[in-house]
Tab-separated table of C-alpha atoms in Angstrom:
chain	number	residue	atom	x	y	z
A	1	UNK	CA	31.321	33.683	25.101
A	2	UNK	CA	28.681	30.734	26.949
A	3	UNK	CA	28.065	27.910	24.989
A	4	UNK	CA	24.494	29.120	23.974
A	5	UNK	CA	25.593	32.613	22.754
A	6	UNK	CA	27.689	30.385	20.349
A	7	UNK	CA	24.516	28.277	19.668
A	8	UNK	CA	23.014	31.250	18.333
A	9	UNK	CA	25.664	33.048	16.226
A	10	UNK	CA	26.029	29.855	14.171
A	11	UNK	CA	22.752	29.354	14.358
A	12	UNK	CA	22.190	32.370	12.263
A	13	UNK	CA	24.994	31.694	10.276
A	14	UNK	CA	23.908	28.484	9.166
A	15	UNK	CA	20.232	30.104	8.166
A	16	UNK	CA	22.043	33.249	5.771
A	17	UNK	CA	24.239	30.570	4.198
A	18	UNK	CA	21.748	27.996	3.541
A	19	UNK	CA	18.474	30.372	3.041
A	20	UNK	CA	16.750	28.453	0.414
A	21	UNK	CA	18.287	25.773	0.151
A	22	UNK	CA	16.385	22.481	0.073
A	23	UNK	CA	18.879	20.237	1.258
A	24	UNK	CA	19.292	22.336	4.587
A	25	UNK	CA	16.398	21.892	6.901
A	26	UNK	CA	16.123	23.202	10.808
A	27	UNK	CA	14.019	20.993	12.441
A	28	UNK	CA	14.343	23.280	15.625
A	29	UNK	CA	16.905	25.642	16.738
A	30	UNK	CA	19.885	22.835	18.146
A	31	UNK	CA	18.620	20.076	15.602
A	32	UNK	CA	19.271	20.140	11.900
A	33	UNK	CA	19.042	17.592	8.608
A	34	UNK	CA	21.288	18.074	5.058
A	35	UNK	CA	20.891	16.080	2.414
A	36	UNK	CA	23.785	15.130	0.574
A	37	UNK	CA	22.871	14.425	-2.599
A	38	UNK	CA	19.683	14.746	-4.798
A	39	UNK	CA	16.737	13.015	-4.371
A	40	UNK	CA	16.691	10.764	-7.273
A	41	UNK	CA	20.735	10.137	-6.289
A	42	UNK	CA	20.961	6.491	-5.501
A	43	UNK	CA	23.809	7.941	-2.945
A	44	UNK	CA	21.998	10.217	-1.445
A	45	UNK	CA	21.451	10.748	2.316
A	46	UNK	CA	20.358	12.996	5.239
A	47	UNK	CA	22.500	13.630	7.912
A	48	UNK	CA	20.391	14.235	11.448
A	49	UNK	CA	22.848	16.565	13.719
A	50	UNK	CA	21.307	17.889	17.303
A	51	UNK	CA	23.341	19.803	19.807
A	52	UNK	CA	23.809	19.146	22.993
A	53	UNK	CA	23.333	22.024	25.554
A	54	UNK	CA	27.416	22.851	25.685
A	55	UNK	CA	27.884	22.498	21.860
A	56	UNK	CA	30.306	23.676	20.423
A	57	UNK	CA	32.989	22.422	23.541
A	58	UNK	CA	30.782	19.130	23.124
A	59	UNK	CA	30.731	17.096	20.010
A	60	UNK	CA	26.996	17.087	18.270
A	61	UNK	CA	25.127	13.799	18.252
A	62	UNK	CA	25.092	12.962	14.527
A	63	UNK	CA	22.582	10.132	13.473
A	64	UNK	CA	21.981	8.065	10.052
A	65	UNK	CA	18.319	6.328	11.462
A	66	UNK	CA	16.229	8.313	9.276
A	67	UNK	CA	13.849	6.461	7.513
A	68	UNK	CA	15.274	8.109	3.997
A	69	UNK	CA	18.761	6.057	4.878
A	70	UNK	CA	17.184	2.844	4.893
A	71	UNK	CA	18.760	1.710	1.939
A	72	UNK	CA	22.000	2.251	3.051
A	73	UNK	CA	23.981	-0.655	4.824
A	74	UNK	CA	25.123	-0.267	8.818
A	75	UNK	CA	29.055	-0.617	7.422
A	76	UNK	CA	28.598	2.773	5.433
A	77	UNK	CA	26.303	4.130	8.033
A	78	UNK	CA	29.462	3.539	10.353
A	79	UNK	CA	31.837	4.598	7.909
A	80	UNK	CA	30.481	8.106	7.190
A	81	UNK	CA	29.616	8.911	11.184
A	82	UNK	CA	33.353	7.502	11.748
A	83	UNK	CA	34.216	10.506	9.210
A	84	UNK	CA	32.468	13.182	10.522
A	85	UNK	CA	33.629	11.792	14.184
A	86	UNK	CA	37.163	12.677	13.010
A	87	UNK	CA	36.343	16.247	11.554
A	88	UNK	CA	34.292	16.947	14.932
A	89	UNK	CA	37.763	16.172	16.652
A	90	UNK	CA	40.023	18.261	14.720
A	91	UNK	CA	36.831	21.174	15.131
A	92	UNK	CA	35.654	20.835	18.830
A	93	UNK	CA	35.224	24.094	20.276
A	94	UNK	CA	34.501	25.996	16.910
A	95	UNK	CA	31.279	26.493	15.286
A	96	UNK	CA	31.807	23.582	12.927
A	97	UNK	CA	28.146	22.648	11.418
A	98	UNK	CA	29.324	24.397	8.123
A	99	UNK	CA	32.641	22.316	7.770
A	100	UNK	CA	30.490	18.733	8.577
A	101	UNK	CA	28.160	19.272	6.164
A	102	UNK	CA	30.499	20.291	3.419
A	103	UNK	CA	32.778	17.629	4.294
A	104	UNK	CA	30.353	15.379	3.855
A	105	UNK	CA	28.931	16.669	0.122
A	106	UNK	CA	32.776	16.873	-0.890
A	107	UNK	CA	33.343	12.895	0.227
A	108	UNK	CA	30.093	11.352	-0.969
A	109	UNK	CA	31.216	9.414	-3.619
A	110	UNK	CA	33.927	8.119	-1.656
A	111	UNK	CA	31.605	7.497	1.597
A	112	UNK	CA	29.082	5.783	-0.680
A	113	UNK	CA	31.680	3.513	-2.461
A	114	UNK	CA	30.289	0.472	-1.474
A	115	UNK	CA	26.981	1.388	-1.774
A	116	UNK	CA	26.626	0.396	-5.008
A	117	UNK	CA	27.237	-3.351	-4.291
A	118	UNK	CA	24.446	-3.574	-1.919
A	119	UNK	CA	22.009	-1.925	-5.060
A	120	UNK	CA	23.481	-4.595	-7.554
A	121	UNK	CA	22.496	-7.295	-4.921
A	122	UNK	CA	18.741	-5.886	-4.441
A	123	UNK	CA	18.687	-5.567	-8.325
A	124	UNK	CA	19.778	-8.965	-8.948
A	125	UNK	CA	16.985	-10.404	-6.022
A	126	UNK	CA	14.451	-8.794	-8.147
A	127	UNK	CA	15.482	-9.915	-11.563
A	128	UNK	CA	15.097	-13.532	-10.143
A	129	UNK	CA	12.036	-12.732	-9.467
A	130	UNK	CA	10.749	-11.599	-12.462
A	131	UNK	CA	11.836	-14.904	-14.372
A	132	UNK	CA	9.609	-17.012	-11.780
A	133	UNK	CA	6.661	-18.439	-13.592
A	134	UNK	CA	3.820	-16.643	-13.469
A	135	UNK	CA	0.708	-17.912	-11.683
A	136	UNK	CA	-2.054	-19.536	-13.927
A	137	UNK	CA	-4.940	-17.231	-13.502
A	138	UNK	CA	-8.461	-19.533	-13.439
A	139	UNK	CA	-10.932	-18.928	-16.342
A	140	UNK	CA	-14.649	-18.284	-15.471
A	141	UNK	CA	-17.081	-20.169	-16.990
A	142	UNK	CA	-18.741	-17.874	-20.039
A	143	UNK	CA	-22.206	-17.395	-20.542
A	144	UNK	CA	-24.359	-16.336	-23.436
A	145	UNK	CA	-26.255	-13.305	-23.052
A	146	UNK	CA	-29.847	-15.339	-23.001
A	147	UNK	CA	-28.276	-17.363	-20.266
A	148	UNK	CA	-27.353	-14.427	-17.910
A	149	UNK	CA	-30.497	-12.837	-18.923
A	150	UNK	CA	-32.318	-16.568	-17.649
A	151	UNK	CA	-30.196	-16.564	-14.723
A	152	UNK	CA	-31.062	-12.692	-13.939
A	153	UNK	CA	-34.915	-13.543	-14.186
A	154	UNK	CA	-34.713	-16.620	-12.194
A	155	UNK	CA	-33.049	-15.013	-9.167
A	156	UNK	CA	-32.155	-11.749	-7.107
A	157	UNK	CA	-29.028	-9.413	-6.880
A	158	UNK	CA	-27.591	-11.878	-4.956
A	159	UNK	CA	-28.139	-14.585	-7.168
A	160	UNK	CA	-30.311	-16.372	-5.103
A	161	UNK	CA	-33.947	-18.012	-6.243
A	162	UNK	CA	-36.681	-15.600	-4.234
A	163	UNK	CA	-38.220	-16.901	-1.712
A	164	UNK	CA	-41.676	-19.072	-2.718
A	165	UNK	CA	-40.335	-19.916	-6.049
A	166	UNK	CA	-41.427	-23.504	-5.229
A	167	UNK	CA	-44.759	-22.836	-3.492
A	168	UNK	CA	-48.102	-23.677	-4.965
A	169	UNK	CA	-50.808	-21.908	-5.263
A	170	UNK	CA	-53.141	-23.150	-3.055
A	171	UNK	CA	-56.859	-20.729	-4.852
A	172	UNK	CA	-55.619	-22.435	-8.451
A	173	UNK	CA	-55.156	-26.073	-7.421
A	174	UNK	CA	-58.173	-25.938	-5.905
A	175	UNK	CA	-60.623	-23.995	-7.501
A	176	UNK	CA	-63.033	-25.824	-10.464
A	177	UNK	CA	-64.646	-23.619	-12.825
A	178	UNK	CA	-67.716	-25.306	-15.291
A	179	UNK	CA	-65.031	-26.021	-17.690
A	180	UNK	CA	-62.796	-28.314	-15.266
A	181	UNK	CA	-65.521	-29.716	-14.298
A	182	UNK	CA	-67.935	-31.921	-16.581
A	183	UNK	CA	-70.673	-33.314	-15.309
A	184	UNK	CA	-71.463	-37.842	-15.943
A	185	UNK	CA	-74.296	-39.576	-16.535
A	186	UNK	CA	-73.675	-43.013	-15.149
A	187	UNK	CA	-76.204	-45.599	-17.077
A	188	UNK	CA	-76.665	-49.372	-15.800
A	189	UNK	CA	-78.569	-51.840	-17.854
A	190	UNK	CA	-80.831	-54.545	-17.207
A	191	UNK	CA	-77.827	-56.951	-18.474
A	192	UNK	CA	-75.562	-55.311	-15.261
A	193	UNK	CA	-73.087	-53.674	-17.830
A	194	UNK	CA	-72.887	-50.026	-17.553
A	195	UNK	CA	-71.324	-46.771	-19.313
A	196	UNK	CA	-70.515	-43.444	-19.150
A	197	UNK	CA	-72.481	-40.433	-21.152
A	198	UNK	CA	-71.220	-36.835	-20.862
A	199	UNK	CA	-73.823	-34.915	-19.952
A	200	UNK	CA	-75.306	-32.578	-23.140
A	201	UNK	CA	-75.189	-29.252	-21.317
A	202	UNK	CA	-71.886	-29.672	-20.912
């Protein structure tokens, strides 16, 4: 058998065996993910496995870089691909996909062993955190409703005084009606002292 007719029989083995599975996913016919591990599993991770064009008589590139294994440390990273290296050994030149990824669920918890350490650390970073004081937040000034309401007539939506507010009106400064304006009879006398008499019409 050529390398790709192998390609494709374990190719559809792998889809019958993990046919709804969630934890299986084919992210094109040589390149596959498998969780190990739930989602809410603090150990959990996704192994990325591609083959190259003469898998199975050439070991599969297996990766840890996605983005859901950034929690995990570079040592375990290195210790679980150091794993699997060992069981792609002891398989080359056999469909082995199957065997890695069970390998891999039935050695989590020892894989993942030191994982924990690394979760206490983050944990305890936090914590520390949490007992720094907490920033004074500044108190605005509070205003009585008639002085917002004084403020709101005064100005605009921006808060601003409208434009003319200090203008003057030109018409009423200078226009003199018969009231503002009262009419003086000025009266000298033969003795040179003078006085003032408002006129009667007025």
């Amino acid at each position: 058998m050529t390398a790709n007719e192998d390609q494709e029989m374990e190719l559809e083995a792998l889809r019958s065996i993990y046919e709804g599975d969630e934890c299986f996913k084919e992210v094109s016919p040589v390149s596959f993910q498998f969780r190990i591990g739930e989602h809410d599993d603090s150990k959990a991770f996704i192994l990325d496995i591609s083959w190259p064009e003469m898998y199975p008589e050439t070991a599969p590139e297996i990766s840890l870089d996605g983005f859901f294994n950034k929690k995990i440390s570079s040592e375990t990273k290195q210790l679980i691909i150091s794993g699997l290296e060992e069981q792609v050994e002891a398989n080359l030149g056999t469909a082995m996909m199957y065997t890695l990824f069970e390998w891999a669920k039935d050695n989590q918890e020892a894989l993942m062993e030191n994982h924990q350490a690394a979760v206490t650390a983050v944990t305890l970073t936090s914590n520390s955190d949490l007992n720094a004081p907490a920033k004074k937040k500044e108190k605005k000034e509070q205003l009585t409703k008639s002085q917002k309401r004084k403020i709101t007539c005064r100005t605009d939506n921006k808060g601003e005084l409208p434009r003319g507010w200090d203008w003057v009106d030109v018409i009423k400064v200078y226009s003199f009606t018969a009231v503002d304006f009262v009419p003086i009879i000025f009266v000298v006398l033969s003795d040179f002292s003078f006085y003032f008499i408002r006129h009667p019409c007025y």
